[in-house]
Coordinates of C-alpha atoms in Angstrom, one line a residue:
Chain A
M1 CA 42.0 197.6 117.3
Q2 CA 39.6 199.3 115.0
V3 CA 41.6 202.4 115.8
G4 CA 39.9 204.6 113.1
D5 CA 36.4 203.6 114.2
R6 CA 36.8 205.3 117.5
A7 CA 36.2 208.7 116.1
N8 CA 32.6 207.6 115.2
V9 CA 31.8 206.0 118.5
D10 CA 28.2 206.1 119.2
K11 CA 27.9 206.3 123.0
G12 CA 25.0 204.0 122.9
P13 CA 21.6 204.4 124.4
S14 CA 21.9 206.6 127.5
P15 CA 19.2 206.5 130.1
S16 CA 17.9 209.9 131.3
G17 CA 19.8 211.4 134.2
G18 CA 22.1 208.5 134.5
E19 CA 19.5 206.1 136.0
V20 CA 19.6 202.6 134.9
R21 CA 17.7 199.4 135.8
F22 CA 19.6 196.2 136.5
P23 CA 17.5 193.1 135.9
G24 CA 18.2 191.8 139.3
S25 CA 20.1 192.4 142.5
D26 CA 22.5 189.4 142.6
G27 CA 24.9 190.9 140.1
S28 CA 24.4 188.3 137.5
S29 CA 23.2 190.7 134.8
V30 CA 24.6 194.0 133.8
P31 CA 22.9 196.4 131.4
F32 CA 25.3 197.4 128.6
E33 CA 24.7 201.1 129.1
V34 CA 26.7 201.2 132.3
Y35 CA 29.8 200.7 130.2
S36 CA 29.0 203.5 127.7
S37 CA 26.9 206.2 129.3
K38 CA 28.5 209.6 130.0
E39 CA 25.8 210.2 132.7
I40 CA 26.6 207.1 134.5
Y41 CA 30.3 207.7 134.2
D42 CA 29.8 211.1 135.8
L43 CA 27.7 209.7 138.6
E44 CA 30.4 207.1 139.3
Q45 CA 32.9 209.9 139.8
E46 CA 30.5 211.4 142.4
R47 CA 29.2 208.2 144.1
I48 CA 32.2 205.9 143.9
F49 CA 35.5 207.8 143.4
R50 CA 34.4 210.8 145.4
G51 CA 32.2 208.7 147.5
P52 CA 32.7 206.5 150.4
T53 CA 35.7 204.6 149.1
W54 CA 39.5 204.6 149.5
N55 CA 41.4 205.0 146.2
Y56 CA 45.0 203.9 145.9
L57 CA 47.5 206.7 145.2
A58 CA 51.0 205.5 145.4
L59 CA 53.4 203.3 147.2
E60 CA 55.2 205.0 150.1
A61 CA 58.4 203.7 148.5
E62 CA 57.7 206.1 145.5
L63 CA 58.0 209.0 147.8
P64 CA 61.0 208.3 150.1
E65 CA 62.0 211.9 150.8
P66 CA 60.4 214.8 152.4
G67 CA 59.0 217.0 149.6
D68 CA 58.7 214.1 147.1
F69 CA 55.4 214.3 145.2
K70 CA 53.5 212.5 142.5
S71 CA 50.6 213.6 140.3
T72 CA 47.9 211.0 139.9
F73 CA 44.2 210.9 139.9
V74 CA 41.2 209.7 142.1
G75 CA 38.8 208.6 139.5
D76 CA 39.3 211.4 136.8
T77 CA 40.1 214.1 139.4
P78 CA 43.7 215.2 139.3
V79 CA 45.2 214.7 142.7
V80 CA 48.7 215.3 144.0
V81 CA 50.2 213.2 146.8
T82 CA 53.2 214.5 148.7
R83 CA 55.4 213.6 151.5
T84 CA 55.5 216.7 153.8
Q85 CA 58.6 218.1 155.5
E86 CA 57.3 216.3 158.7
G87 CA 57.3 213.0 156.8
E88 CA 53.5 212.6 156.8
F89 CA 51.6 212.2 153.6
A90 CA 49.1 214.7 152.2
A91 CA 46.9 214.8 149.1
W92 CA 45.0 217.6 147.4
V93 CA 43.1 218.2 144.3
N94 CA 45.4 219.7 141.7
R95 CA 43.3 222.7 141.0
C96 CA 44.3 226.2 141.9
A97 CA 42.0 227.9 144.4
H98 CA 42.1 231.1 142.3
R99 CA 41.1 230.2 138.7
G100 CA 41.1 226.5 138.8
A101 CA 44.3 225.8 136.8
I102 CA 46.3 222.7 137.3
V103 CA 48.9 223.6 139.8
C104 CA 51.4 220.8 139.7
R105 CA 52.4 219.9 136.1
E106 CA 55.1 217.3 136.7
K107 CA 54.4 213.6 137.1
R108 CA 56.9 213.3 139.9
G109 CA 59.5 215.4 141.7
N110 CA 60.6 217.0 144.9
A111 CA 59.5 220.5 146.0
K112 CA 58.9 222.5 149.2
S113 CA 56.0 224.4 147.6
H114 CA 53.8 224.2 144.5
A115 CA 53.1 227.4 142.6
C116 CA 50.4 227.8 139.9
I117 CA 52.2 229.2 136.8
Y118 CA 49.1 231.4 135.9
H119 CA 49.3 233.9 138.7
Q120 CA 52.0 232.3 141.1
W121 CA 49.7 231.4 143.8
S122 CA 51.7 229.1 145.9
Y123 CA 50.9 226.3 148.2
N124 CA 52.9 224.1 150.6
A125 CA 53.1 220.3 150.6
H126 CA 49.9 220.1 152.6
G127 CA 48.0 222.1 150.1
D128 CA 47.8 225.3 152.3
L129 CA 47.9 228.6 150.4
E130 CA 51.1 230.4 151.3
G131 CA 51.5 233.2 148.9
V132 CA 49.4 235.4 146.6
P133 CA 51.4 237.9 144.5
F134 CA 50.3 241.6 144.8
R135 CA 48.0 240.6 147.6
R136 CA 48.2 244.3 148.8
G137 CA 48.0 245.5 145.2
V138 CA 50.4 247.7 143.4
Q139 CA 51.6 250.7 145.5
G140 CA 49.0 249.6 147.9
V141 CA 46.1 249.9 145.4
A142 CA 43.8 247.3 143.9
G143 CA 44.9 244.3 146.0
M144 CA 42.8 241.5 147.3
P145 CA 40.0 242.4 149.8
E146 CA 41.1 242.9 153.5
S147 CA 38.9 240.0 154.4
F148 CA 40.7 237.5 152.0
D149 CA 42.0 234.8 154.3
L150 CA 44.8 232.5 153.0
K151 CA 43.7 229.8 155.4
Q152 CA 40.2 229.7 153.7
N153 CA 41.7 229.4 150.2
G154 CA 43.9 226.3 150.2
L155 CA 43.6 223.5 147.9
R156 CA 40.9 221.0 148.5
K157 CA 42.4 218.3 150.7
L158 CA 41.7 214.6 150.8
R159 CA 41.9 212.2 153.7
V160 CA 45.0 210.1 153.4
A161 CA 45.7 206.8 155.0
S162 CA 48.3 204.1 154.5
Y163 CA 48.4 200.4 155.1
K164 CA 51.7 198.5 154.8
G165 CA 53.2 201.1 152.6
L166 CA 50.1 201.5 150.3
L167 CA 48.8 205.0 150.2
F168 CA 45.1 205.7 149.8
A169 CA 43.0 208.8 149.7
S170 CA 39.3 209.5 150.1
F171 CA 37.0 212.5 149.5
S172 CA 34.6 211.1 152.0
D173 CA 34.3 212.0 155.7
E174 CA 32.0 209.0 156.1
V175 CA 34.1 206.2 154.8
A176 CA 35.3 203.6 157.4
P177 CA 38.9 203.8 158.5
L178 CA 41.1 202.2 155.9
T179 CA 41.8 198.9 157.7
D180 CA 38.0 198.5 158.3
Y181 CA 37.4 199.4 154.7
L182 CA 39.8 196.7 153.5
G183 CA 38.3 194.2 156.0
E184 CA 39.8 191.3 157.8
R185 CA 39.4 189.0 154.9
M186 CA 41.6 191.2 152.7
L187 CA 44.4 192.1 155.2
P188 CA 46.3 188.7 155.2
G189 CA 46.9 188.9 151.4
I190 CA 48.3 192.4 151.8
D191 CA 50.2 191.5 154.8
R192 CA 51.9 188.7 153.0
I193 CA 52.9 190.7 149.9
F194 CA 54.1 193.7 152.1
H195 CA 55.7 191.6 154.9
K196 CA 59.0 193.5 154.6
P197 CA 60.2 196.8 153.1
I198 CA 59.8 197.1 149.3
E199 CA 61.9 198.7 146.6
F200 CA 60.0 200.5 143.8
L201 CA 61.3 199.3 140.4
G202 CA 59.3 201.6 138.0
A203 CA 55.8 201.9 136.4
T204 CA 54.5 201.1 133.0
R205 CA 51.4 202.5 131.4
Q206 CA 48.8 201.0 129.2
Y207 CA 45.9 202.9 127.7
I208 CA 42.8 200.9 127.0
H209 CA 39.8 202.0 124.9
G210 CA 37.1 200.5 127.1
N211 CA 35.2 201.2 130.2
W212 CA 37.1 200.9 133.5
K213 CA 34.6 198.4 135.0
L214 CA 35.4 195.9 132.2
Y215 CA 38.8 195.8 133.6
M216 CA 37.6 195.4 137.2
E217 CA 35.5 192.5 136.0
N218 CA 38.4 191.0 134.1
V219 CA 40.7 190.9 137.2
R220 CA 37.8 189.1 139.1
D221 CA 37.1 186.7 136.3
G222 CA 38.9 183.4 136.7
Y223 CA 36.8 181.9 133.9
H224 CA 38.7 183.6 131.1
A225 CA 42.2 183.1 132.4
S226 CA 43.1 179.8 130.7
L227 CA 40.8 180.4 127.7
L228 CA 41.9 183.9 126.6
H229 CA 45.5 183.7 127.8
T230 CA 46.9 180.5 126.2
F231 CA 50.6 181.0 127.1
H232 CA 50.6 178.6 129.9
A233 CA 48.6 176.0 128.0
T234 CA 50.7 176.4 124.8
F235 CA 53.9 175.7 126.7
N236 CA 52.4 173.1 129.0
L237 CA 52.8 175.1 132.1
V238 CA 49.6 174.9 134.1
R239 CA 46.3 173.2 134.4
S240 CA 42.9 174.4 135.0
N241 CA 42.3 172.3 138.1
Q242 CA 45.1 174.0 140.0
K243 CA 44.2 174.4 143.7
A244 CA 42.8 177.9 144.3
R245 CA 41.4 180.0 147.0
V246 CA 39.2 182.9 145.9
I247 CA 37.6 184.8 148.6
G248 CA 35.6 188.1 148.9
D249 CA 35.1 190.5 151.6
T250 CA 31.9 191.0 153.6
S251 CA 31.0 194.2 151.9
D252 CA 30.9 192.8 148.3
L253 CA 33.6 195.1 147.1
H254 CA 37.0 193.4 147.2
T255 CA 38.3 190.0 146.0
C256 CA 41.4 188.1 146.8
G257 CA 42.3 185.2 144.5
D258 CA 45.3 182.8 145.0
L259 CA 46.5 179.9 142.8
F260 CA 48.7 177.4 144.6
I261 CA 51.4 175.5 142.9
T262 CA 50.4 171.8 143.0
P263 CA 52.1 168.7 141.6
D264 CA 50.7 167.4 138.3
P265 CA 50.2 163.6 138.5
S266 CA 47.7 163.4 135.7
G267 CA 49.9 165.0 133.0
A268 CA 47.9 168.1 131.9
S269 CA 44.8 165.9 131.0
D270 CA 42.4 168.7 131.8
Y271 CA 43.5 170.5 128.7
K272 CA 42.9 167.6 126.3
D273 CA 39.7 169.1 124.8
I274 CA 40.9 172.7 124.6
A275 CA 41.8 173.7 121.1
T276 CA 44.7 175.9 122.2
F277 CA 46.6 173.1 123.8
K278 CA 49.8 172.2 122.0
D279 CA 51.7 169.2 123.3
K280 CA 55.0 169.7 121.6
L281 CA 56.0 173.2 122.6
S282 CA 58.2 174.1 125.5
L283 CA 60.1 177.1 126.6
E284 CA 63.8 177.5 126.0
Y285 CA 64.0 179.7 129.1
P286 CA 61.6 178.1 131.6
Q287 CA 63.0 180.3 134.5
I288 CA 60.6 183.0 133.2
V289 CA 57.9 181.2 135.1
E290 CA 60.0 179.7 137.9
N291 CA 58.7 180.3 141.3
R292 CA 61.4 181.1 143.9
Q293 CA 59.5 180.5 147.0
E294 CA 59.5 183.5 149.2
F295 CA 56.3 183.1 151.1
E296 CA 55.1 180.4 153.5
E297 CA 52.4 179.4 151.1
L298 CA 53.5 178.3 147.7
V299 CA 51.4 180.8 145.6
A300 CA 51.9 181.0 141.8
N301 CA 49.5 183.8 141.3
H302 CA 47.9 186.3 143.7
L303 CA 45.4 188.8 142.3
Q304 CA 43.8 191.0 145.0
C305 CA 41.2 193.5 143.8
I306 CA 40.6 196.4 146.2
F307 CA 37.5 198.4 145.2
P308 CA 37.3 200.6 143.3
Q309 CA 40.6 200.8 141.3
L310 CA 43.5 198.8 142.9
V311 CA 44.9 195.4 142.0
I312 CA 47.7 193.9 144.1
M313 CA 49.5 191.3 142.1
Q314 CA 52.0 188.6 142.6
I315 CA 52.7 186.3 139.7
Q316 CA 55.5 183.9 140.5
N317 CA 58.1 186.5 141.6
V318 CA 56.9 189.5 139.8
L319 CA 55.2 192.0 142.2
A320 CA 53.1 195.0 141.3
V321 CA 50.2 197.1 142.2
R322 CA 48.0 198.1 139.2
Q323 CA 46.1 201.3 139.4
V324 CA 43.1 201.9 137.1
L325 CA 42.3 205.5 136.1
P326 CA 39.1 206.2 134.3
K327 CA 39.4 208.8 131.6
A328 CA 36.1 208.7 129.8
P329 CA 33.2 206.1 129.5
D330 CA 35.2 204.3 126.9
E331 CA 38.8 204.9 128.1
F332 CA 41.0 204.2 131.0
E333 CA 44.7 204.1 131.8
L334 CA 46.2 201.1 133.6
I335 CA 49.5 201.7 135.5
F336 CA 51.6 198.9 136.7
H337 CA 53.8 199.9 139.7
F338 CA 56.5 197.2 140.0
F339 CA 58.4 196.5 143.1
G340 CA 60.8 194.0 144.8
Y341 CA 62.0 193.9 148.3
A342 CA 64.7 196.2 149.6
D343 CA 66.9 193.3 150.6
D344 CA 66.8 191.6 147.1
S345 CA 70.1 190.6 145.7
P346 CA 71.0 192.0 142.3
E347 CA 70.3 188.5 140.9
M348 CA 66.9 188.3 142.5
R349 CA 66.1 191.8 141.1
R350 CA 67.1 190.5 137.6
H351 CA 64.8 187.5 138.1
R352 CA 61.9 189.8 138.9
V353 CA 62.7 192.0 135.9
T354 CA 62.8 188.8 133.7
Q355 CA 59.3 188.0 135.0
M356 CA 58.0 191.4 134.2
N357 CA 57.7 189.9 130.7
L358 CA 54.7 188.0 131.9
V359 CA 52.5 190.9 132.7
G360 CA 51.6 194.4 131.5
A361 CA 51.0 195.7 128.0
A362 CA 53.4 193.2 126.5
G363 CA 52.8 190.5 129.0
L364 CA 53.0 187.0 127.7
I365 CA 50.2 185.9 130.0
S366 CA 48.2 189.2 130.0
M367 CA 48.5 191.1 126.8
E368 CA 45.2 189.9 125.5
D369 CA 43.1 191.6 128.2
G370 CA 43.2 195.0 126.6
T371 CA 41.9 193.5 123.3
A372 CA 39.2 191.5 125.0
I373 CA 37.9 194.7 126.8
E374 CA 38.0 196.7 123.6
L375 CA 36.0 193.9 121.8
V376 CA 33.3 194.2 124.5
Q377 CA 33.3 198.0 124.3
D378 CA 33.0 197.8 120.5
G379 CA 30.3 195.2 120.7
I380 CA 28.1 197.2 123.1
K381 CA 28.6 200.8 122.1
S382 CA 25.7 200.8 119.7
G383 CA 22.8 198.6 118.7
P384 CA 19.7 197.5 120.7
Q385 CA 19.8 197.6 124.5
G386 CA 20.9 194.5 126.2
H387 CA 22.8 193.1 129.1
S388 CA 25.7 190.8 129.9
I389 CA 25.4 187.7 132.0
A390 CA 27.7 186.2 134.6
L391 CA 26.1 183.0 135.8
M392 CA 29.1 180.6 136.2
G393 CA 28.9 179.0 139.6
L394 CA 25.7 180.8 140.5
E395 CA 24.2 177.6 142.0
A396 CA 27.4 176.4 143.6
A397 CA 27.9 176.4 147.3
E398 CA 30.0 179.4 148.7
E399 CA 32.7 177.0 149.7
D400 CA 33.0 175.5 146.3
Q401 CA 33.0 178.8 144.7
E402 CA 36.0 179.7 146.9
R403 CA 38.1 176.8 145.6
V404 CA 37.2 176.9 141.9
P405 CA 38.7 179.8 140.1
M406 CA 36.5 179.2 137.1
A407 CA 33.4 180.8 138.7
E408 CA 32.0 184.2 138.0
N409 CA 30.9 184.8 141.6
H410 CA 33.4 187.6 142.1
I411 CA 32.1 189.5 139.0
R412 CA 28.6 189.2 140.6
R413 CA 30.1 190.4 143.9
F414 CA 31.6 193.5 142.2
W415 CA 28.3 194.4 140.7
R416 CA 26.4 193.9 144.0
G417 CA 28.8 196.4 145.6
Y418 CA 28.6 198.7 142.6
Q419 CA 24.8 198.7 142.6
R420 CA 24.7 199.4 146.3
L421 CA 27.1 202.4 146.1
M422 CA 25.4 203.8 142.9
G423 CA 21.9 203.4 144.2
F424 CA 20.9 201.2 141.2
Chain B
M1 CA 82.7 206.0 107.2
K2 CA 82.9 202.3 106.5
L3 CA 81.9 201.5 110.1
H4 CA 79.0 203.9 110.0
F5 CA 77.8 202.2 106.8
E6 CA 78.1 198.7 108.3
L7 CA 76.2 199.8 111.4
T8 CA 73.5 201.3 109.2
E9 CA 73.3 198.0 107.3
L10 CA 72.9 196.1 110.6
Q11 CA 70.0 198.5 111.6
T12 CA 68.4 198.4 108.2
G13 CA 68.4 194.6 108.3
Y14 CA 67.0 194.6 111.8
I15 CA 64.0 196.8 111.1
A16 CA 63.3 195.1 107.8
A17 CA 63.0 191.7 109.6
I18 CA 60.5 193.2 111.9
D19 CA 58.5 195.2 109.4
D20 CA 58.4 192.3 107.0
E21 CA 57.2 190.1 109.8
R22 CA 60.3 187.8 109.7
F23 CA 60.1 187.5 113.5
E24 CA 62.1 184.3 113.6
D25 CA 65.1 186.2 112.1
W26 CA 64.9 188.9 114.9
P27 CA 67.0 187.0 117.6
N28 CA 69.7 186.4 115.0
F29 CA 70.6 190.1 115.0
F30 CA 71.9 189.6 118.5
T31 CA 74.8 187.6 120.1
P32 CA 73.6 184.4 121.9
D33 CA 73.7 186.2 125.2
G34 CA 72.6 189.5 123.9
N35 CA 70.1 191.7 125.8
Y36 CA 67.0 193.4 124.4
E37 CA 64.8 195.7 126.4
I38 CA 61.9 198.1 125.9
I39 CA 61.9 200.7 128.7
P40 CA 59.8 203.9 129.1
R41 CA 62.0 206.9 129.4
E42 CA 60.3 207.9 132.7
N43 CA 61.8 204.9 134.4
F44 CA 65.1 205.1 132.5
V45 CA 65.9 208.7 133.7
Q46 CA 65.1 207.6 137.3
G47 CA 67.4 204.6 137.0
L48 CA 64.4 202.2 137.4
P49 CA 64.6 198.9 135.5
A50 CA 60.9 198.2 134.7
G51 CA 59.9 198.0 131.1
L52 CA 57.7 196.3 128.6
M53 CA 60.0 193.6 127.3
H54 CA 63.2 192.2 128.9
C55 CA 64.9 189.5 126.9
F56 CA 68.2 188.3 128.3
G57 CA 69.7 186.0 125.6
Q58 CA 68.4 184.6 122.3
T59 CA 66.5 181.9 124.2
M60 CA 64.1 184.4 125.7
M61 CA 63.8 186.2 122.3
R62 CA 62.9 182.9 120.6
D63 CA 60.4 182.1 123.4
R64 CA 58.8 185.5 122.8
V65 CA 58.5 184.8 119.0
V66 CA 57.0 181.4 119.6
S67 CA 54.6 182.8 122.1
M68 CA 53.6 185.6 119.6
R69 CA 53.0 183.1 116.8
E70 CA 51.4 180.2 118.8
A71 CA 49.9 181.5 122.1
N72 CA 49.0 185.2 122.1
V73 CA 45.9 186.6 120.6
Y74 CA 45.7 190.0 119.0
H75 CA 44.4 191.9 116.0
A76 CA 46.5 191.5 112.9
H77 CA 48.9 194.5 112.7
T78 CA 52.3 195.5 111.3
Y79 CA 55.0 198.0 112.1
R80 CA 56.8 200.4 109.9
H81 CA 60.1 201.7 111.4
F82 CA 61.6 205.1 110.7
V83 CA 65.1 205.5 112.1
S84 CA 67.5 208.4 112.0
G85 CA 70.4 210.1 113.5
L86 CA 72.7 207.0 114.1
E87 CA 75.5 208.3 116.2
I88 CA 78.6 206.5 117.4
L89 CA 79.2 207.2 121.0
S90 CA 82.3 205.2 121.5
Q91 CA 84.2 202.5 119.8
T92 CA 87.0 199.9 120.1
A93 CA 88.1 197.6 117.3
D94 CA 85.3 195.1 118.1
E95 CA 82.7 196.9 120.1
V96 CA 80.7 200.2 119.3
A97 CA 78.2 202.0 121.3
T98 CA 75.6 203.8 119.2
R99 CA 72.4 205.8 119.6
S100 CA 69.7 206.5 117.1
N101 CA 66.1 207.7 116.9
Y102 CA 63.1 205.5 116.1
L103 CA 59.6 206.0 115.2
V104 CA 57.2 203.1 114.8
M105 CA 53.9 203.5 113.0
R106 CA 51.5 200.6 113.7
T107 CA 48.9 199.6 111.2
V108 CA 46.0 197.5 112.4
N109 CA 44.1 195.3 110.1
E110 CA 45.6 197.2 107.1
L111 CA 43.1 200.0 107.9
N112 CA 44.6 202.7 110.1
A113 CA 48.0 203.7 111.1
D114 CA 49.0 205.5 114.3
V115 CA 52.2 206.6 115.9
F116 CA 52.7 203.7 118.1
Q117 CA 56.0 204.4 119.7
V118 CA 58.8 207.1 119.6
G119 CA 62.2 207.0 121.3
R120 CA 65.8 206.1 120.9
Y121 CA 67.8 203.0 120.6
E122 CA 70.9 202.7 122.8
D123 CA 72.9 199.9 121.3
I124 CA 76.2 198.0 122.0
V125 CA 77.3 196.3 118.8
V126 CA 80.0 193.8 118.7
R127 CA 82.0 192.3 115.8
T128 CA 81.4 188.5 115.4
D129 CA 82.5 185.9 112.8
A130 CA 79.1 186.4 111.2
G131 CA 79.4 190.1 111.1
W132 CA 78.1 192.9 113.5
R133 CA 75.6 191.8 116.1
Y134 CA 73.8 193.6 118.9
K135 CA 75.2 192.6 122.3
S136 CA 72.7 195.0 123.9
K137 CA 69.8 196.9 122.4
R138 CA 67.6 199.1 124.6
A139 CA 64.6 200.9 123.1
I140 CA 63.8 203.9 125.3
Y141 CA 60.4 205.2 124.5
E142 CA 59.0 208.6 125.3
N143 CA 55.3 208.1 124.9
A144 CA 54.8 206.2 128.0
R145 CA 51.2 205.2 127.4
V146 CA 51.1 202.0 125.3
D147 CA 48.1 201.9 123.2
T148 CA 46.1 198.7 124.1
L149 CA 49.1 196.3 123.9
L150 CA 52.6 195.7 122.6
V151 CA 53.1 192.3 120.8
I152 CA 55.9 192.8 118.3
P153 CA 59.4 194.0 119.4
V154 CA 60.3 197.4 118.2

């Protein structure tokens, strides 16, 4: 990365008041300023992350005991998710009702109550205010007003819902119930991955100097996969005509893409014209990509994007949910939460850990994504106004788009949903 | 004293191979079935296995190097390791457990350097016919956010 250049980042031309004009409504053209404008970033926090969406918080398996908590974010708003003493889940904005300080300063832990260090205002796991020091003053003098009501001064609570052990939160009272929000086209993919109890295996974090939407496009972009990530091609492991099924939901928000393992009668001929293909290399340890079938369908690669900031992933036998946390117009954190199944043998767990090499910040098949996103951010941050285009498959029939992973229809779908929510 | 010197020699050779970009030599510092892992401390303290790199045996290390050379795409960059505090935790005649600190500066395109990773090595070193080799090396890093990507082993 041109690390040193970041200090001089020109945020690019910003439209007044965060309003922006998309050239069309089909999602095929995206003005560059949506990736760099602070005004638009702030509007996204309001209209998307604090708007009518469900944001992924945690796996229930991360919070197995009453009192377990985790600090995370909805958009860039700090939020804590807890398992209450009753075993339910609660989430609240991590901002003290008194002076606005961060209340919970640990990433994870277990606690019956959460006290702000500044003045020791303390809250229970639900976010209710339980204690205010010197509420009656010192020697009965200079306390809080008689009218001060603890009940009216709790932490800002979010709605919490879970589906198959995935915990989501929403600021919105209007958003549809979680299962309706996910939609019937998305549920089977989640049901398959979460068909039995899981075991949390840990998280890894990647910090990328680009706009969060570049990542949400990247995970919906089947076009780049074999062209940017050449691991499979280099080691003769996959072909671009693999059978695929890439479907969207009816609200133009989510996408679910599966690549199926298919026999290879033609001998990798589809790669003959691609410069990255090397026909002499092979892996010394091919088990790193071996699929041990654990689902009815033989899926090599499952990437399911739940708007706005969740990706559910199965690549061979490595399972993870990726959480995208925007930090600034040109920065986001990407957290991989890895898991296996509770009934995995030690050997199967070892196999999953082996395949973690494929994904994440050092992923053999994924490490290039951060660089590609930063190249876009660096390319568009200054200079004349312009827009990106996503036209692959634009004129293809819907059924063809669903079986050809090369298309860009799911990028267009993302932008249609985005434009609708943002009012652009 | 002699043992400490020999372990320091092993570590100096290891970091020099990486910093000098002699990546093909990197697996040779391990036994054939040696393990190499890079794990964030936040997982390590919870007893969770997930990390950035998990090479079980030299075959996986060599695959990693071939991938780095032939398949993966990234900006040109180099590491400079700073290690300190090599401590012997336990020893038998042919096996030693050690711990040491590491700091890796990453320089991109020979322009700017940043602290890329800071942590500690927890190593099991064994005596072989060819000298001391790592039977297990775990790099446990404290700055959990990996800047953009990690290509080169630490």
